Amino acid sequence: MPHSNHQPCKNKPKEVGIVREETFHYNEAFHLSNGNSLNGFELRYESYGKLSPAKDNAIYICHALTGDHHIAGIYDENDEKPGWWNHVVGPGKPIDTNHFFVLSSNCLGGCRGSTGPSSFQPQQNAVRYGASFPDLSISDMVRAQKALIDHFGISELYAVVGGSMGGMQALQWIVEYPGFTKNAIIIAATAQHSVQTIAFNEAGRCSIRGDLAWQDGNYEKGNGPDRGLSVARMMAHITYLSDVGMEEKFGGDRRLDPSTEFEFSVQGYLDHQGKKFVERFDPNSYLKLTEALDRFNLVREEGLEAAVSEVSTRTLVIAFSSDWLYTPKQNKDIMDALLKEGKNASYVEIDHTHGHDSFLIDSGPFLHALGSFLRTSDSEVSLLNENDDGFRKLKDRYEVKKEADFRAIDEWVMPKDKVLDLGCGRGLLLEHLSATKEVQGLGVDWDLNNAISCVSRRVPIYQEDIFTALSKFNDNSYDWVIFSRMVESLPEPGSILKEAIRVGRKVAVSFVNHGYWRNRFNFLLKGHRVLNEVYPHEWESNHLSNHFSIGEFEDFCSRLQEDGLQLEIGRRVFYRGDWINKCTWLPNLRAGLAIYEIIKKT
Amino acid sequence: MPHSNHQPCKNKPKEVGIVREETFHYNEAFHLSNGNSLNGFELRYESYGKLSPAKDNAIYICHALTGDHHIAGIYDENDEKPGWWNHVVGPGKPIDTNHFFVLSSNCLGGCRGSTGPSSFQPQQNAVRYGASFPDLSISDMVRAQKALIDHFGISELYAVVGGSMGGMQALQWIVEYPGFTKNAIIIAATAQHSVQTIAFNEAGRCSIRGDLAWQDGNYEKGNGPDRGLSVARMMAHITYLSDVGMEEKFGGDRRLDPSTEFEFSVQGYLDHQGKKFVERFDPNSYLKLTEALDRFNLVREEGLEAAVSEVSTRTLVIAFSSDWLYTPKQNKDIMDALLKEGKNASYVEIDHTHGHDSFLIDSGPFLHALGSFLRTSDSEVSLLNENDDGFRKLKDRYEVKKEADFRAIDEWVMPKDKVLDLGCGRGLLLEHLSATKEVQGLGVDWDLNNAISCVSRRVPIYQEDIFTALSKFNDNSYDWVIFSRMVESLPEPGSILKEAIRVGRKVAVSFVNHGYWRNRFNFLLKGHRVLNEVYPHEWESNHLSNHFSIGEFEDFCSRLQEDGLQLEIGRRVFYRGDWINKCTWLPNLRAGLAIYEIIKKT
């Protein structure tokens, strides 16, 4: 068939189409964390995609506080509002229903079809639970979800995914059922509410309880504390957005809104949010669910590490830069605890101005991280084996240079070693080492694009600056800590190298030898720095740096030994100026690149 | 008298002691910004210290939204709660009542003695204004304060000082009455509420208006919308604190509070705040004052620069790092507008974890900045004249080095020049230049201690990073832009130098010549960097840097010329390695220090 001149028409991802709500009935007594129990419960749920015969392709999605089980699709042809994560879940979408069976239910205690305060009590027709609904916990919600999954005969989840309250449920899942789910994505979540968040929730609850219509929770349906709930929602809604995002949406010229009864346009927006919310949410549900959130606390006295010690799930934690409700810091706390316990975990921070609600918004890097983390081995295009030795094809001399030190380090690392690669870039070295030697690797890099590239390669990644990341590891928690040509860009590198020696049993340091003869003569004759492939910029376009020579590096190691650090220099590899041929004598003068093995004596 | 061995007993600053409220009656019609008017008004006020015979020592203090005029002192011997700024105002305190006459009044529209919605209407005894009280503006409040000051016969204020709403009033003061106040300190304020802040206020107002007891504002005194006001206060109170500050106070072990009816300790705190507030604040006042704040907008269509164009007050803007209500960014916007209009303005950012309320707290650097900015010329100890040529006494060779470039620059700068000193450190050069040549200087330095040192020396200071600061100035807004030995610590310095050439008519650059022969030979022989007074650190303890030589700097200037920048190199001064003797030939090899004058051709 001849090639057509037309651009091939890209198949747009299809939608899940028309979906139907189902109800799961649990007819036994269900014991709650606080000692009370429910006399059975119902969960309203939806599912998309097909459960495989082996029942090994199920992904469970947990929704946020005011979300529900309607993730994707529409209810009929005229339905203009698809599910809340319709851009994430569907055929060919990041959570791909061509591959996965996706399941979600309205949470226990909710008001969108599952049993909650607005439900009728069993055996007491026409009497609602109301204020008598027992106190709930995030764990209770997760255990109810587990009953639904058991009902499907699923004995292992491929993944659990959730944002906000859903992220806290995902965290609870991997803690409460170790090994039950192979993968987890915890998005914009926390292991414990901050005091500030509890305070906002409490102000919201006071608003509901302060409304005379609340009547101690025994209001008639449709005649409840609407004003109080509406104020609670307005306030909470502000915490879901960011300062910058609100300014973009309602600031500047749009600040004043003379077309309506409101002086400021944000007033009209909040008023609308409050009114809409009152129509769809039950005040008692709001009280019970926010209390469950405020009580959620995996930190407790023993610390978060104790809580996650049994986890055996590959986990990705995603935070958003402008989220001030569940901050990057709070999400990193989850990552840090998983790392301290030696788990397979990654952390990525998406740059987005929409605050906490960023996880609901269609954003490229976020969807890319989600989708590539969930990729199964059969769906993935292998990034390896592009040339014989396992490294990616090296296209030119510059490429050779870029990986000269990888070859030395590749020789040193032993199968199944634990390897920490600081400034790992796109994760090439760790990808290679894990494919060829099954190393347990972690990359650290603070660039988002690099971090997402690592996720795509299935390389665990901590998007963080090197010094902060290092400070979080226990002593001797890695066999190797690797600095591949990045010490020269660290301020006060001595203290960072010392930290690396604390964390690793061995440290590999590769660096450009500033004492190389060409640099010296150039400087002698012209008083200029050299310009070449390694130093491509005139001084005025340089980033700051801190170059050093082989001699200076060895002097530093001697000073560390004099200071009492038990270490020795192991293997050394020197390359000449071409970074291809090795160099054996006078390296401080003749070598262009040096790779050192520092061994901690124990 | 022989010296005593005892430490001299430091005189503790005394308190202002027992104070008395006074009432000022304004008996004419008072026209408000929105066209309405009040048939006279009263202001409740207090004063401390003595008004000088020349009436030139008055400082007016503006209070925050829920504050009042009781700044300092106690009402009787048994009064345990002194005024809210008692640690700031008093004899020997930062606002020193030995020198100053300090005045403050409860704002118009308030509920602490001044005329507001809870006041009785004139000629209608026993009828309160209530909801009929007219809409107010910050300008109305300031004009009422002016009437009080006129009543004292004061024709010029020494200073106006205020934090939060008080800071907005201080800003309004210098805009509305140009020249009336010699100095102003604007603390934790904004020229315009962010959308987020308006949103929080609106949620609070909805809470008040949604309370059935509000009755469209026509509640009986003592029988108002207490629940609604209490929720509004809780919510607002959260915005006055910081996430970190709340965690310190109510987090960790103090999280749970089993001793009370509240599950979380912060609940008890908020409940207490809400209840206390309801006892002392009128809901209608809260509505009117928060609306005035939300409406306050000096930015408008014309921009903030237009609003401040007539200002002729020496101004200090102080922000707090953890303030997320009126952020450092919002405070900097005020500074930026003043700078763009060429005003005498300083900006200092205090590192403090207490959020917006930091300005109410006793903190050293803040009080130091306040006190030294307000210092009068007769109370100040001159920092100058310690040796003959006007520079501070140079104690040793190292000191000489530190100021070698100052001497060259001192020769170049002309009387009354406008001088921008980037990386100004403690402000020594600008202090000297303004004392000897009356230059109009501004220092930029992002270190808080340096910034406060500048304030102490009466050197205007912008505590900001150099690149950000530079981007805010108009073209040709300075006669001189000075880089004193700091280009080598800038990343990609070329773009920063270009910005400096845009902003200044002339640029002075002093730098350590990396091409100095000792550096070259040292590097040739050992491949090591040199260690000396200028480069005191081994590589592992170095900050990142970007050294360059005289040759490289001149090459860079040539490249700029080739790129079409109209500039030429003017005077050059080279010092030898001792930084004392000048060097005339082969400077790239023989000079240790170089100072260049770059002249923009116009």
PDB file of C-alpha atoms in Angstrom, chain A residues 192-200 202-207 209-212 227 231 234-235 238-239 241-243 246-247 250-253 255 262-264 266-267 270-271 291 294-295 297 301 324 327 330 487-495 497 514-516 519-521 523-529 538-549 551-553 555-556 559 588-589, chain B residues 192-200 202-207 209-212 227 231 234-235 238-239 241-243 246-247 250-253 255 262-264 266-267 270-271 291 294-295 297 301 324 327 330 487-495 497 514-516 519-521 523-529 538-549 551-553 555-556 559 588-589:
ATOM      1  CA  GLN A 192      -1.572  13.053  59.644  1.00  0.00           C
ATOM      2  CA  HIS A 193      -3.541  16.283  59.431  1.00  0.00           C
ATOM      3  CA  SER A 194      -1.589  19.392  60.305  1.00  0.00           C
ATOM      4  CA  VAL A 195      -2.912  21.444  63.191  1.00  0.00           C
ATOM      5  CA  GLN A 196      -3.843  24.123  60.681  1.00  0.00           C
ATOM      6  CA  THR A 197      -5.995  21.690  58.717  1.00  0.00           C
ATOM      7  CA  ILE A 198      -7.691  20.419  61.866  1.00  0.00           C
ATOM      8  CA  ALA A 199      -8.355  24.045  62.809  1.00  0.00           C
ATOM      9  CA  PHE A 200     -10.012  24.812  59.469  1.00  0.00           C
ATOM     10  CA  GLU A 202     -13.117  22.556  63.285  1.00  0.00           C
ATOM     11  CA  ALA A 203     -14.187  26.062  62.242  1.00  0.00           C
ATOM     12  CA  GLY A 204     -16.287  24.395  59.525  1.00  0.00           C
ATOM     13  CA  ARG A 205     -17.870  21.971  61.980  1.00  0.00           C
ATOM     14  CA  CYS A 206     -18.612  24.831  64.400  1.00  0.00           C
ATOM     15  CA  SER A 207     -20.371  26.571  61.532  1.00  0.00           C
ATOM     16  CA  ARG A 209     -23.267  22.828  64.590  1.00  0.00           C
ATOM     17  CA  GLY A 210     -23.809  26.541  65.258  1.00  0.00           C
ATOM     18  CA  ASP A 211     -26.645  26.642  62.717  1.00  0.00           C
ATOM     19  CA  LEU A 212     -29.894  26.394  64.676  1.00  0.00           C
ATOM     20  CA  ARG A 227     -26.231  28.004  55.956  1.00  0.00           C
ATOM     21  CA  VAL A 231     -19.988  28.499  55.099  1.00  0.00           C
ATOM     22  CA  MET A 234     -16.733  28.059  51.281  1.00  0.00           C
ATOM     23  CA  MET A 235     -13.929  28.018  53.800  1.00  0.00           C
ATOM     24  CA  ILE A 238     -10.420  28.203  49.756  1.00  0.00           C
ATOM     25  CA  THR A 239      -7.964  25.659  51.159  1.00  0.00           C
ATOM     26  CA  LEU A 241      -7.145  26.364  45.795  1.00  0.00           C
ATOM     27  CA  SER A 242      -3.932  28.334  45.881  1.00  0.00           C
ATOM     28  CA  ASP A 243      -3.350  32.020  46.414  1.00  0.00           C
ATOM     29  CA  MET A 246      -7.298  32.388  42.890  1.00  0.00           C
ATOM     30  CA  GLU A 247      -5.515  35.530  41.762  1.00  0.00           C
ATOM     31  CA  PHE A 250     -10.601  36.182  40.163  1.00  0.00           C
ATOM     32  CA  GLY A 251      -7.903  38.845  40.451  1.00  0.00           C
ATOM     33  CA  GLY A 252      -6.817  41.803  38.379  1.00  0.00           C
ATOM     34  CA  ASP A 253      -9.559  43.136  36.146  1.00  0.00           C
ATOM     35  CA  ARG A 255     -11.646  41.411  40.790  1.00  0.00           C
ATOM     36  CA  PHE A 262     -21.595  40.656  44.603  1.00  0.00           C
ATOM     37  CA  GLU A 263     -18.910  43.303  44.960  1.00  0.00           C
ATOM     38  CA  PHE A 264     -16.036  40.914  44.290  1.00  0.00           C
ATOM     39  CA  VAL A 266     -14.797  35.609  44.208  1.00  0.00           C
ATOM     40  CA  GLN A 267     -17.849  36.222  46.406  1.00  0.00           C
ATOM     41  CA  LEU A 270     -17.954  31.059  46.745  1.00  0.00           C
ATOM     42  CA  ASP A 271     -21.670  31.651  47.067  1.00  0.00           C
ATOM     43  CA  GLU A 291     -13.629  14.027  61.874  1.00  0.00           C
ATOM     44  CA  ASP A 294      -8.696  14.832  61.475  1.00  0.00           C
ATOM     45  CA  ARG A 295      -8.289  11.644  63.494  1.00  0.00           C
ATOM     46  CA  ASN A 297      -2.842   9.555  62.237  1.00  0.00           C
ATOM     47  CA  GLU A 301       3.888   7.850  69.204  1.00  0.00           C
ATOM     48  CA  TRP A 324      -0.875  24.205  50.988  1.00  0.00           C
ATOM     49  CA  THR A 327       1.858  20.206  51.421  1.00  0.00           C
ATOM     50  CA  GLN A 330       3.634  16.280  54.296  1.00  0.00           C
ATOM     51  CA  VAL A 487      30.183  17.172  43.188  1.00  0.00           C
ATOM     52  CA  GLU A 488      31.582  20.193  41.342  1.00  0.00           C
ATOM     53  CA  SER A 489      28.149  21.822  41.407  1.00  0.00           C
ATOM     54  CA  LEU A 490      27.603  21.363  45.154  1.00  0.00           C
ATOM     55  CA  PRO A 491      28.264  24.169  47.651  1.00  0.00           C
ATOM     56  CA  GLU A 492      30.534  23.064  50.484  1.00  0.00           C
ATOM     57  CA  PRO A 493      30.794  19.564  49.014  1.00  0.00           C
ATOM     58  CA  GLY A 494      32.860  18.237  51.907  1.00  0.00           C
ATOM     59  CA  SER A 495      29.874  18.013  54.225  1.00  0.00           C
ATOM     60  CA  LEU A 497      30.497  13.754  50.843  1.00  0.00           C
ATOM     61  CA  HIS A 514      40.534  20.377  36.996  1.00  0.00           C
ATOM     62  CA  GLY A 515      44.286  19.782  37.249  1.00  0.00           C
ATOM     63  CA  TYR A 516      44.380  18.375  33.699  1.00  0.00           C
ATOM     64  CA  ASN A 519      43.573  23.595  31.890  1.00  0.00           C
ATOM     65  CA  ARG A 520      46.843  24.453  33.617  1.00  0.00           C
ATOM     66  CA  PHE A 521      48.704  25.693  30.571  1.00  0.00           C
ATOM     67  CA  PHE A 523      45.435  29.372  32.564  1.00  0.00           C
ATOM     68  CA  LEU A 524      49.176  30.028  32.809  1.00  0.00           C
ATOM     69  CA  LEU A 525      49.394  31.549  29.383  1.00  0.00           C
ATOM     70  CA  LYS A 526      46.157  33.482  29.117  1.00  0.00           C
ATOM     71  CA  GLY A 527      44.919  33.700  32.656  1.00  0.00           C
ATOM     72  CA  HIS A 528      41.671  32.339  31.145  1.00  0.00           C
ATOM     73  CA  ARG A 529      39.733  29.257  31.885  1.00  0.00           C
ATOM     74  CA  GLU A 538      32.341  31.781  28.824  1.00  0.00           C
ATOM     75  CA  TRP A 539      32.509  32.874  32.450  1.00  0.00           C
ATOM     76  CA  GLU A 540      29.568  35.231  32.161  1.00  0.00           C
ATOM     77  CA  SER A 541      27.210  32.393  31.178  1.00  0.00           C
ATOM     78  CA  ASN A 542      28.450  29.938  33.777  1.00  0.00           C
ATOM     79  CA  HIS A 543      26.501  28.454  36.574  1.00  0.00           C
ATOM     80  CA  LEU A 544      28.430  28.618  39.794  1.00  0.00           C
ATOM     81  CA  SER A 545      30.802  25.759  40.343  1.00  0.00           C
ATOM     82  CA  ASN A 546      33.581  24.474  42.469  1.00  0.00           C
ATOM     83  CA  HIS A 547      36.111  22.594  40.371  1.00  0.00           C
ATOM     84  CA  PHE A 548      38.833  20.506  41.909  1.00  0.00           C
ATOM     85  CA  SER A 549      41.671  18.285  40.877  1.00  0.00           C
ATOM     86  CA  GLY A 551      45.277  15.993  43.985  1.00  0.00           C
ATOM     87  CA  GLU A 552      42.785  18.131  45.870  1.00  0.00           C
ATOM     88  CA  PHE A 553      40.329  15.235  46.106  1.00  0.00           C
ATOM     89  CA  ASP A 555      44.078  15.592  50.005  1.00  0.00           C
ATOM     90  CA  PHE A 556      40.471  15.878  51.118  1.00  0.00           C
ATOM     91  CA  ARG A 559      41.962  15.102  55.864  1.00  0.00           C
ATOM     92  CA  ASN A 588      46.662  14.711  38.333  1.00  0.00           C
ATOM     93  CA  LEU A 589      48.355  16.178  35.267  1.00  0.00           C
TER      94      LEU A 589
ATOM     95  CA  GLN B 192      -4.641  45.470  48.025  1.00  0.00           C
ATOM     96  CA  HIS B 193      -6.223  42.359  49.513  1.00  0.00           C
ATOM     97  CA  SER B 194      -5.454  39.157  47.665  1.00  0.00           C
ATOM     98  CA  VAL B 195      -8.435  37.251  46.298  1.00  0.00           C
ATOM     99  CA  GLN B 196      -7.708  34.565  48.902  1.00  0.00           C
ATOM    100  CA  THR B 197      -7.972  37.096  51.729  1.00  0.00           C
ATOM    101  CA  ILE B 198     -11.214  38.524  50.344  1.00  0.00           C
ATOM    102  CA  ALA B 199     -12.537  34.970  50.111  1.00  0.00           C
ATOM    103  CA  PHE B 200     -11.733  34.229  53.751  1.00  0.00           C
ATOM    104  CA  GLU B 202     -16.413  36.747  52.734  1.00  0.00           C
ATOM    105  CA  ALA B 203     -16.800  33.300  54.297  1.00  0.00           C
ATOM    106  CA  GLY B 204     -16.592  35.020  57.692  1.00  0.00           C
ATOM    107  CA  ARG B 205     -19.208  37.598  56.743  1.00  0.00           C
ATOM    108  CA  CYS B 206     -21.493  34.850  55.408  1.00  0.00           C
ATOM    109  CA  SER B 207     -21.139  33.154  58.760  1.00  0.00           C
ATOM    110  CA  ARG B 209     -25.088  37.133  58.169  1.00  0.00           C
ATOM    111  CA  GLY B 210     -26.161  33.485  58.063  1.00  0.00           C
ATOM    112  CA  ASP B 211     -26.736  33.498  61.824  1.00  0.00           C
ATOM    113  CA  LEU B 212     -30.464  33.985  62.371  1.00  0.00           C
ATOM    114  CA  ARG B 227     -22.213  31.957  66.816  1.00  0.00           C
ATOM    115  CA  VAL B 231     -16.878  31.072  63.539  1.00  0.00           C
ATOM    116  CA  MET B 234     -11.924  31.228  64.399  1.00  0.00           C
ATOM    117  CA  MET B 235     -11.356  31.145  60.667  1.00  0.00           C
ATOM    118  CA  ILE B 238      -6.090  30.674  61.600  1.00  0.00           C
ATOM    119  CA  THR B 239      -4.935  33.081  58.902  1.00  0.00           C
ATOM    120  CA  LEU B 241      -0.950  32.211  62.542  1.00  0.00           C
ATOM    121  CA  SER B 242       1.361  30.056  60.472  1.00  0.00           C
ATOM    122  CA  ASP B 243       1.237  26.353  59.769  1.00  0.00           C
ATOM    123  CA  MET B 246       0.407  26.154  65.019  1.00  0.00           C
ATOM    124  CA  GLU B 247       2.301  22.884  64.826  1.00  0.00           C
ATOM    125  CA  PHE B 250      -0.633  22.510  69.303  1.00  0.00           C
ATOM    126  CA  GLY B 251       1.097  19.699  67.426  1.00  0.00           C
ATOM    127  CA  GLY B 252       3.071  16.621  68.395  1.00  0.00           C
ATOM    128  CA  ASP B 253       2.285  15.421  71.891  1.00  0.00           C
ATOM    129  CA  ARG B 255      -2.173  17.358  69.570  1.00  0.00           C
ATOM    130  CA  PHE B 262     -12.198  18.797  72.912  1.00  0.00           C
ATOM    131  CA  GLU B 263     -10.530  15.998  71.012  1.00  0.00           C
ATOM    132  CA  PHE B 264      -7.725  18.212  69.655  1.00  0.00           C
ATOM    133  CA  VAL B 266      -6.403  23.418  68.824  1.00  0.00           C
ATOM    134  CA  GLN B 267     -10.186  23.044  69.068  1.00  0.00           C
ATOM    135  CA  LEU B 270     -10.166  28.206  68.747  1.00  0.00           C
ATOM    136  CA  ASP B 271     -13.272  27.846  70.869  1.00  0.00           C
ATOM    137  CA  GLU B 291     -15.393  45.273  53.979  1.00  0.00           C
ATOM    138  CA  ASP B 294     -11.380  44.168  51.171  1.00  0.00           C
ATOM    139  CA  ARG B 295     -12.170  47.352  49.292  1.00  0.00           C
ATOM    140  CA  ASN B 297      -7.045  49.112  46.775  1.00  0.00           C
ATOM    141  CA  GLU B 301      -6.150  50.557  37.086  1.00  0.00           C
ATOM    142  CA  TRP B 324       0.721  34.102  54.492  1.00  0.00           C
ATOM    143  CA  THR B 327       2.809  37.938  52.361  1.00  0.00           C
ATOM    144  CA  GLN B 330       2.580  41.818  48.928  1.00  0.00           C
ATOM    145  CA  VAL B 487      30.049  39.249  40.673  1.00  0.00           C
ATOM    146  CA  GLU B 488      32.123  36.100  41.264  1.00  0.00           C
ATOM    147  CA  SER B 489      29.344  34.669  43.434  1.00  0.00           C
ATOM    148  CA  LEU B 490      26.566  35.239  40.881  1.00  0.00           C
ATOM    149  CA  PRO B 491      25.317  32.481  38.594  1.00  0.00           C
ATOM    150  CA  GLU B 492      25.339  33.493  34.927  1.00  0.00           C
ATOM    151  CA  PRO B 493      26.689  36.941  35.843  1.00  0.00           C
ATOM    152  CA  GLY B 494      26.506  38.203  32.258  1.00  0.00           C
ATOM    153  CA  SER B 495      22.752  38.641  32.359  1.00  0.00           C
ATOM    154  CA  LEU B 497      25.633  42.785  34.495  1.00  0.00           C
ATOM    155  CA  HIS B 514      41.754  35.302  38.936  1.00  0.00           C
ATOM    156  CA  GLY B 515      44.505  35.690  36.351  1.00  0.00           C
ATOM    157  CA  TYR B 516      46.925  37.020  38.992  1.00  0.00           C
ATOM    158  CA  ASN B 519      47.148  31.826  40.969  1.00  0.00           C
ATOM    159  CA  ARG B 520      48.515  30.815  37.597  1.00  0.00           C
ATOM    160  CA  PHE B 521      51.804  29.401  38.792  1.00  0.00           C
ATOM    161  CA  PHE B 523      47.800  25.951  39.422  1.00  0.00           C
ATOM    162  CA  LEU B 524      50.461  25.068  36.866  1.00  0.00           C
ATOM    163  CA  LEU B 525      52.716  23.459  39.407  1.00  0.00           C
ATOM    164  CA  LYS B 526      50.268  21.734  41.710  1.00  0.00           C
ATOM    165  CA  GLY B 527      47.033  21.684  39.795  1.00  0.00           C
ATOM    166  CA  HIS B 528      45.599  23.200  42.983  1.00  0.00           C
ATOM    167  CA  ARG B 529      43.820  26.406  43.594  1.00  0.00           C
ATOM    168  CA  GLU B 538      39.924  24.246  50.701  1.00  0.00           C
ATOM    169  CA  TRP B 539      37.670  23.233  47.841  1.00  0.00           C
ATOM    170  CA  GLU B 540      35.458  21.040  49.967  1.00  0.00           C
ATOM    171  CA  SER B 541      34.434  23.978  52.168  1.00  0.00           C
ATOM    172  CA  ASN B 542      33.904  26.405  49.335  1.00  0.00           C
ATOM    173  CA  HIS B 543      30.719  28.051  48.342  1.00  0.00           C
ATOM    174  CA  LEU B 544      30.143  27.843  44.637  1.00  0.00           C
ATOM    175  CA  SER B 545      31.793  30.565  42.655  1.00  0.00           C
ATOM    176  CA  ASN B 546      32.669  31.746  39.226  1.00  0.00           C
ATOM    177  CA  HIS B 547      36.071  33.421  39.187  1.00  0.00           C
ATOM    178  CA  PHE B 548      37.316  35.380  36.234  1.00  0.00           C
ATOM    179  CA  SER B 549      40.278  37.413  35.185  1.00  0.00           C
ATOM    180  CA  GLY B 551      41.211  39.559  30.434  1.00  0.00           C
ATOM    181  CA  GLU B 552      37.972  37.616  30.617  1.00  0.00           C
ATOM    182  CA  PHE B 553      36.122  40.656  31.929  1.00  0.00           C
ATOM    183  CA  ASP B 555      36.506  40.165  26.545  1.00  0.00           C
ATOM    184  CA  PHE B 556      33.007  40.112  27.979  1.00  0.00           C
ATOM    185  CA  ARG B 559      31.190  40.915  23.351  1.00  0.00           C
ATOM    186  CA  ASN B 588      45.974  40.660  33.883  1.00  0.00           C
ATOM    187  CA  LEU B 589      49.115  39.033  35.211  1.00  0.00           C
TER     188      LEU B 589
END
